[in-house]
Tab-separated table of C-alpha atoms in Angstrom:
chain	number	residue	atom	x	y	z
A	8	MET	CA	10.684	13.673	7.618
A	9	ALA	CA	8.379	16.479	8.781
A	10	GLY	CA	7.023	16.912	5.262
A	11	ASN	CA	6.304	13.203	4.971
A	12	VAL	CA	4.487	13.210	8.325
A	13	GLN	CA	2.420	16.191	7.178
A	14	THR	CA	1.498	14.384	3.957
A	15	ILE	CA	0.401	11.278	5.861
A	16	ARG	CA	-1.579	13.375	8.340
A	17	GLN	CA	-3.445	15.217	5.599
A	18	ALA	CA	-4.206	12.001	3.734
A	19	ARG	CA	-5.649	10.626	6.977
A	20	GLN	CA	-7.751	13.767	7.458
A	21	ILE	CA	-9.176	13.450	3.954
A	22	ARG	CA	-10.079	9.813	4.602
A	23	GLN	CA	-11.795	10.853	7.832
A	24	VAL	CA	-13.842	13.560	6.098
A	25	PHE	CA	-15.032	11.026	3.536
A	26	GLY	CA	-15.273	8.262	6.125
A	27	GLY	CA	-18.987	7.783	5.506
A	28	VAL	CA	-18.336	6.572	1.961
A	29	GLN	CA	-15.136	4.565	2.454
A	30	ASP	CA	-17.069	1.358	1.851
A	31	ARG	CA	-18.346	2.748	-1.468
A	32	LEU	CA	-14.854	3.927	-2.391
A	33	ARG	CA	-13.636	0.347	-2.039
A	34	HIS	CA	-16.284	-0.656	-4.579
A	35	VAL	CA	-14.990	2.079	-6.891
A	36	GLU	CA	-11.461	0.706	-6.556
A	37	ALA	CA	-12.740	-2.776	-7.385
A	38	PHE	CA	-14.570	-1.360	-10.421
A	39	LEU	CA	-11.367	0.315	-11.635
A	40	ASP	CA	-9.377	-2.875	-11.045
A	41	ARG	CA	-11.830	-4.834	-13.209
A	42	GLU	CA	-11.541	-2.238	-15.960
A	43	MET	CA	-7.762	-2.558	-15.954
A	44	LYS	CA	-7.901	-6.370	-16.004
A	45	ASN	CA	-10.363	-6.375	-18.903
A	46	ALA	CA	-8.352	-3.893	-20.978
A	47	LEU	CA	-5.526	-4.777	-23.345
A	48	PRO	CA	-2.585	-5.883	-21.182
A	49	LEU	CA	-0.425	-2.856	-21.989
A	50	VAL	CA	-3.334	-0.463	-21.415
A	51	GLY	CA	-4.077	-2.068	-18.067
A	52	GLU	CA	-0.421	-1.949	-17.075
A	53	VAL	CA	0.079	1.737	-17.918
A	54	ALA	CA	-3.294	3.013	-16.698
A	55	GLY	CA	-3.113	0.831	-13.589
A	56	TYR	CA	0.303	2.283	-12.798
A	57	VAL	CA	-1.063	5.838	-12.864
A	58	LEU	CA	-4.250	4.916	-10.992
A	59	GLY	CA	-2.146	3.265	-8.301
A	60	SER	CA	0.217	6.203	-7.829
A	61	GLY	CA	-1.330	7.503	-4.631
A	62	GLY	CA	-4.074	9.898	-5.675
A	63	LYS	CA	-6.478	11.101	-2.984
A	64	ARG	CA	-9.624	10.105	-4.958
A	65	ILE	CA	-11.258	13.399	-3.984
A	66	ARG	CA	-13.462	13.619	-7.073
A	67	PRO	CA	-14.879	10.074	-6.789
A	68	ALA	CA	-15.432	10.630	-3.066
A	69	LEU	CA	-17.458	13.752	-3.863
A	70	VAL	CA	-19.671	11.748	-6.242
A	71	LEU	CA	-20.314	9.164	-3.533
A	72	LEU	CA	-20.802	11.618	-0.676
A	73	ILE	CA	-23.254	13.799	-2.584
A	74	SER	CA	-25.146	10.735	-3.833
A	75	ARG	CA	-25.625	9.657	-0.227
A	76	MET	CA	-26.653	13.177	0.807
A	77	LEU	CA	-29.357	13.126	-1.885
A	78	GLY	CA	-30.687	9.779	-0.678
A	79	TYR	CA	-29.582	7.773	-3.702
A	80	THR	CA	-29.474	4.018	-2.998
A	81	GLY	CA	-28.614	2.510	-6.391
A	82	GLU	CA	-25.281	1.567	-7.968
A	83	ARG	CA	-24.764	4.302	-10.548
A	84	ASP	CA	-22.739	6.365	-8.079
A	85	ILE	CA	-20.007	3.713	-8.080
A	86	ARG	CA	-19.861	3.559	-11.869
A	87	TYR	CA	-19.731	7.321	-12.308
A	88	ALA	CA	-17.256	7.852	-9.490
A	89	ALA	CA	-15.011	5.457	-11.430
A	90	VAL	CA	-15.753	7.290	-14.689
A	91	ILE	CA	-14.708	10.598	-13.125
A	92	GLU	CA	-11.450	9.015	-11.967
A	93	LEU	CA	-10.783	7.560	-15.431
A	94	ILE	CA	-11.209	11.008	-16.974
A	95	HIS	CA	-9.010	12.595	-14.319
A	96	THR	CA	-6.328	9.958	-14.900
A	97	ALA	CA	-6.424	10.594	-18.643
A	98	THR	CA	-5.809	14.298	-18.032
A	99	LEU	CA	-2.844	13.525	-15.769
A	100	ILE	CA	-1.310	11.298	-18.433
A	101	HIS	CA	-1.776	13.872	-21.189
A	102	ASP	CA	-0.585	16.748	-18.971
A	103	ASP	CA	2.635	14.909	-18.131
A	104	ILE	CA	3.326	14.339	-21.824
A	105	ILE	CA	2.694	17.990	-22.699
A	106	ASP	CA	4.768	19.211	-19.736
A	107	GLN	CA	7.523	16.648	-20.395
A	108	SER	CA	7.312	15.756	-16.706
A	109	ASP	CA	9.467	13.041	-15.189
A	110	LEU	CA	7.901	12.844	-11.718
A	111	ARG	CA	4.379	12.754	-10.336
A	112	ARG	CA	3.516	11.893	-6.728
A	113	GLY	CA	7.124	10.894	-6.158
A	114	LYS	CA	7.156	8.275	-8.930
A	115	ALA	CA	8.345	8.274	-12.529
A	116	THR	CA	5.596	9.458	-14.878
A	117	ALA	CA	4.023	7.003	-17.300
A	118	ASN	CA	5.539	8.818	-20.281
A	119	ARG	CA	8.984	8.461	-18.747
A	120	LYS	CA	8.485	4.702	-18.297
A	121	TRP	CA	6.639	3.830	-21.509
A	122	GLY	CA	7.272	6.778	-23.836
A	123	ASN	CA	4.954	9.418	-25.254
A	124	GLN	CA	3.419	7.335	-28.043
A	125	THR	CA	2.148	4.593	-25.762
A	126	THR	CA	0.979	6.862	-22.971
A	127	VAL	CA	-0.933	9.305	-25.178
A	128	LEU	CA	-2.873	6.369	-26.619
A	129	VAL	CA	-3.596	5.032	-23.137
A	130	GLY	CA	-4.921	8.474	-22.192
A	131	ASP	CA	-7.156	8.401	-25.270
A	132	TRP	CA	-8.384	4.936	-24.287
A	133	LEU	CA	-9.273	6.140	-20.792
A	134	TYR	CA	-11.353	9.026	-22.146
A	135	THR	CA	-13.116	6.748	-24.616
A	136	ARG	CA	-13.786	3.995	-22.090
A	137	ALA	CA	-15.204	6.557	-19.660
A	138	MET	CA	-17.772	7.653	-22.247
A	139	ASP	CA	-18.473	4.035	-23.193
A	140	LEU	CA	-19.370	3.294	-19.570
A	141	CYS	CA	-21.974	6.071	-19.752
A	142	LEU	CA	-23.446	4.699	-22.969
A	143	GLU	CA	-23.787	1.211	-21.486
A	144	LEU	CA	-26.541	2.585	-19.235
A	145	GLY	CA	-27.911	4.968	-21.848
A	146	ASP	CA	-27.251	7.946	-19.572
A	147	VAL	CA	-27.295	10.694	-22.174
A	148	ASP	CA	-27.709	13.485	-19.609
A	149	VAL	CA	-24.732	12.240	-17.627
A	150	MET	CA	-22.677	11.897	-20.782
A	151	ARG	CA	-23.599	15.455	-21.779
A	152	VAL	CA	-22.198	16.772	-18.489
A	153	LEU	CA	-19.012	14.738	-18.839
A	154	THR	CA	-18.389	15.579	-22.493
A	155	SER	CA	-18.912	19.261	-21.706
A	156	ALA	CA	-16.389	19.060	-18.857
A	157	THR	CA	-13.911	17.167	-21.042
A	158	LEU	CA	-14.299	19.728	-23.824
A	159	GLN	CA	-13.652	22.559	-21.359
A	160	MET	CA	-10.593	20.779	-19.993
A	161	THR	CA	-9.190	20.267	-23.473
A	162	GLU	CA	-9.804	23.899	-24.394
A	163	GLY	CA	-8.133	24.952	-21.153
A	164	GLU	CA	-5.033	22.949	-22.024
A	165	ILE	CA	-4.979	24.490	-25.510
A	166	LEU	CA	-5.150	27.984	-23.997
A	167	ALA	CA	-2.429	27.092	-21.486
A	168	ASP	CA	-0.185	25.680	-24.200
A	169	ARG	CA	-0.472	28.871	-26.260
A	170	VAL	CA	1.059	30.925	-23.448
A	171	ARG	CA	3.617	28.359	-22.317
A	172	GLY	CA	7.044	29.949	-22.115
A	173	ARG	CA	5.579	33.461	-21.915
A	174	ILE	CA	5.107	35.849	-19.006
A	175	ASP	CA	2.358	37.973	-20.594
A	176	VAL	CA	-0.391	35.961	-18.916
A	177	ASP	CA	-2.911	38.167	-17.178
A	178	ASP	CA	-5.119	37.373	-14.216
A	179	GLU	CA	-8.268	36.958	-16.308
A	180	LEU	CA	-6.705	34.440	-18.699
A	181	TYR	CA	-5.175	32.512	-15.817
A	182	MET	CA	-8.541	32.202	-14.078
A	183	ASP	CA	-10.222	31.112	-17.320
A	184	ILE	CA	-7.610	28.403	-17.840
A	185	THR	CA	-7.917	27.291	-14.214
A	186	ARG	CA	-11.698	27.089	-14.410
A	187	ARG	CA	-11.565	25.008	-17.577
A	188	LYS	CA	-8.669	22.708	-16.688
A	189	THR	CA	-9.538	21.980	-13.060
A	190	ALA	CA	-12.818	23.407	-11.815
A	191	GLU	CA	-15.125	21.988	-14.487
A	192	LEU	CA	-14.326	18.373	-13.594
A	193	PHE	CA	-15.019	19.167	-9.938
A	194	ALA	CA	-18.322	20.720	-11.064
A	195	ALA	CA	-19.176	17.595	-13.056
A	196	ALA	CA	-18.330	15.269	-10.158
A	197	CYS	CA	-20.567	17.229	-7.805
A	198	SER	CA	-23.528	17.743	-10.146
A	199	LEU	CA	-23.786	14.201	-11.559
A	200	PRO	CA	-25.539	12.718	-8.486
A	201	ALA	CA	-28.451	15.124	-8.950
A	202	LEU	CA	-29.125	13.421	-12.303
A	203	PHE	CA	-29.539	9.963	-10.774
A	204	GLN	CA	-33.163	10.526	-9.691
A	205	PRO	CA	-35.906	12.947	-10.829
A	206	SER	CA	-36.517	14.273	-7.321
A	207	THR	CA	-33.061	15.897	-7.139
A	208	LEU	CA	-32.738	17.384	-10.629
A	209	HIS	CA	-33.422	20.866	-9.233
A	210	LEU	CA	-30.124	20.697	-7.306
A	211	THR	CA	-27.957	20.185	-10.404
A	212	ASP	CA	-26.902	23.819	-10.792
A	213	ILE	CA	-26.168	24.538	-7.135
A	214	LEU	CA	-24.096	21.357	-6.872
A	215	GLY	CA	-22.217	22.345	-10.017
A	216	ASP	CA	-21.509	25.775	-8.538
A	217	PHE	CA	-20.285	24.154	-5.329
A	218	GLY	CA	-17.886	21.915	-7.235
A	219	ARG	CA	-16.667	24.707	-9.499
A	220	ASN	CA	-15.794	26.969	-6.573
A	221	LEU	CA	-14.195	24.069	-4.715
A	222	GLY	CA	-12.100	23.283	-7.796
A	223	LEU	CA	-10.937	26.889	-8.129
A	224	CYS	CA	-9.965	26.923	-4.456
A	225	PHE	CA	-8.132	23.609	-4.893
A	226	GLN	CA	-6.083	24.830	-7.867
A	227	LEU	CA	-5.174	28.199	-6.364
A	228	VAL	CA	-3.836	26.403	-3.294
A	229	ASP	CA	-2.018	23.952	-5.562
A	230	ASP	CA	-0.309	26.761	-7.467
A	231	ALA	CA	0.860	28.379	-4.223
A	232	LEU	CA	2.138	25.039	-2.892
A	233	ASP	CA	4.395	24.813	-5.941
A	234	TYR	CA	6.467	27.518	-4.224
A	235	THR	CA	6.016	26.634	-0.555
A	236	ALA	CA	5.957	22.838	-0.222
A	237	SER	CA	9.031	20.619	-0.296
A	238	ARG	CA	9.938	18.188	-3.058
A	239	ARG	CA	8.987	15.319	-0.722
A	240	GLU	CA	5.571	16.837	-0.025
A	241	LEU	CA	4.870	17.661	-3.675
A	242	GLY	CA	6.168	14.409	-5.119
A	243	LYS	CA	7.827	16.488	-7.852
A	244	PRO	CA	10.419	19.296	-8.056
A	245	VAL	CA	9.649	22.601	-6.333
A	246	MET	CA	8.590	25.304	-8.823
A	247	ALA	CA	7.653	22.643	-11.357
A	248	ASP	CA	5.353	25.141	-13.084
A	249	LEU	CA	8.219	27.508	-13.900
A	250	ARG	CA	10.427	24.603	-14.965
A	251	GLU	CA	7.709	23.683	-17.458
A	252	GLY	CA	7.320	27.259	-18.710
A	253	ARG	CA	4.008	27.870	-16.937
A	254	VAL	CA	3.199	31.131	-15.201
A	255	THR	CA	0.553	30.777	-12.487
A	256	LEU	CA	-1.080	33.250	-10.118
A	257	PRO	CA	1.833	33.771	-7.665
A	258	MET	CA	4.142	34.780	-10.513
A	259	ILE	CA	1.431	36.784	-12.295
A	260	LEU	CA	1.025	38.833	-9.116
A	261	LEU	CA	4.779	39.121	-8.549
A	262	LEU	CA	5.866	40.337	-11.995
A	263	PRO	CA	4.433	43.893	-11.791
A	264	ARG	CA	6.298	44.369	-8.491
A	265	LEU	CA	9.718	43.593	-9.969
A	266	SER	CA	12.374	45.831	-11.457
A	267	ARG	CA	12.839	45.714	-15.217
A	268	ASP	CA	16.023	43.676	-14.795
A	269	LYS	CA	14.429	41.040	-12.568
A	270	ARG	CA	11.399	40.856	-14.819
A	271	ARG	CA	13.681	40.255	-17.798
A	272	ARG	CA	15.490	37.495	-15.917
A	273	ILE	CA	12.186	35.834	-15.009
A	274	GLU	CA	11.190	36.058	-18.664
A	275	ARG	CA	14.355	34.178	-19.610
A	276	LEU	CA	13.665	31.580	-16.944
A	277	VAL	CA	10.160	30.944	-18.263
A	278	SER	CA	11.054	30.963	-21.954
A	279	GLU	CA	14.202	28.843	-21.558
A	280	ARG	CA	12.785	26.667	-18.740
A	281	SER	CA	16.112	27.033	-17.002
A	282	PHE	CA	17.346	28.701	-13.818
A	283	GLU	CA	20.521	30.014	-15.473
A	284	ALA	CA	19.328	33.635	-15.620
A	285	ILE	CA	18.163	33.677	-12.007
A	286	SER	CA	18.639	31.228	-9.149
A	287	GLU	CA	15.937	29.100	-7.561
A	288	ASN	CA	16.630	30.642	-4.162
A	289	GLU	CA	16.275	34.164	-5.534
A	290	VAL	CA	12.898	33.370	-7.086
A	291	LEU	CA	11.659	31.713	-3.902
A	292	GLU	CA	12.840	34.641	-1.801
A	293	MET	CA	11.013	37.136	-4.024
A	294	ILE	CA	7.829	35.073	-3.943
A	295	LYS	CA	7.878	34.543	-0.190
A	296	THR	CA	8.687	38.145	0.783
A	297	SER	CA	6.431	39.941	-1.707
A	298	GLY	CA	3.087	39.077	-0.111
A	299	VAL	CA	1.732	37.381	-3.247
A	300	LEU	CA	1.264	34.020	-1.528
A	301	GLU	CA	-0.992	35.662	1.030
A	302	ILE	CA	-3.021	37.198	-1.797
A	303	CYS	CA	-3.317	33.771	-3.446
A	304	HIS	CA	-4.570	32.264	-0.201
A	305	GLU	CA	-7.073	35.087	0.250
A	306	ARG	CA	-8.453	34.455	-3.208
A	307	ALA	CA	-8.608	30.712	-2.579
A	308	ALA	CA	-10.473	31.491	0.643
A	309	THR	CA	-12.959	33.584	-1.341
A	310	PHE	CA	-13.780	30.602	-3.546
A	311	ALA	CA	-13.937	28.339	-0.489
A	312	ALA	CA	-16.471	30.736	1.042
A	313	LYS	CA	-18.542	30.622	-2.155
A	314	ALA	CA	-18.435	26.824	-2.066
A	315	GLU	CA	-19.608	26.904	1.550
A	316	GLU	CA	-22.483	29.217	0.614
A	317	CYS	CA	-23.573	26.682	-1.993
A	318	ALA	CA	-23.202	23.778	0.443
A	319	ASN	CA	-25.386	25.519	2.999
A	320	ARG	CA	-28.233	25.493	0.470
A	321	LEU	CA	-28.092	21.699	0.206
A	322	PRO	CA	-29.974	19.147	2.365
A	323	SER	CA	-28.722	19.264	5.947
A	324	GLY	CA	-27.101	16.306	7.637
A	325	PRO	CA	-23.711	14.642	8.146
A	326	GLU	CA	-22.961	14.608	4.412
A	327	ARG	CA	-23.363	18.366	4.130
A	328	GLU	CA	-21.111	18.806	7.156
A	329	ALA	CA	-18.549	16.577	5.448
A	330	LEU	CA	-18.667	18.794	2.346
A	331	LEU	CA	-18.002	21.838	4.515
A	332	GLN	CA	-15.133	20.050	6.264
A	333	ALA	CA	-13.686	18.972	2.912
A	334	THR	CA	-13.778	22.567	1.694
A	335	ALA	CA	-11.904	23.794	4.772
A	336	LEU	CA	-9.380	20.969	4.495
A	337	LEU	CA	-8.632	21.604	0.812
A	338	LEU	CA	-8.145	25.302	1.534
A	339	ASP	CA	-5.670	24.662	4.355
A	340	ARG	CA	-3.805	21.678	2.896
A	341	ARG	CA	-0.021	21.701	2.703
A	342	THR	CA	0.466	18.987	0.076
């Protein structure tokens, strides 16, 4: 019960931080609903199921909030906030297929309900429709940013897949994968609004840097939560990364501290994706008593501080304060 209360509280805090654009977010939801209704029935059913699975809509909210901060008064922010969410949803669908996941946000994954063949095609449709929505307005510069982010995300997944089931993942490779898979879409979401009007083009890079650092902070916290949050809070099994053969920063930091025997048992766990060689409780105990979670949080805080430095170079006002609050909230979240 406590975990569920915490989840609700944090969702409420996120809504409050982005309270100034809640009206615009409702327009984004309506835009997404229309897209699902106009798609092939099966596409709309599958994609609508994933879109309706309780995501926080952080990336679309960033598009809207930054657009308002920059004084944009048109309608492109709604379209591109929706585009960002379509791309994000496509990545979730494809990730769940690759990871053979059964649960996301406490619900059965799309691939579990409809099978891999259908869901991979729906993910492809979402990517393609996102780019089509850019072309409808002839926004080549926007499309360039989004295709670059999508390319980076795909390359990140390829790199991650090559080391799946292995423990020889070093810090540098992990950070490269994290930047590509997560941070680049945050960077795209934050930099797009600067492209909506000539007077704000000079802010494109600083907004991209803000989003990139925010995304790195977000993912580092996420990887630590995989070991510290409950199943109810996560909406998926605890230590899902290890169950899927993925070694993230907490384990990368832990491995050099272990005896040869424990390291060998962790290697079996990762390669076999099974807790037969070592128990879940033993892994959690090692993680929680080793100090690696504190190191992860310190690094996440470093990226949060970099994001704040970028934000402080943006136009002052309530929107900038909201960006700073969002950064602090994402750093300290528990779900």
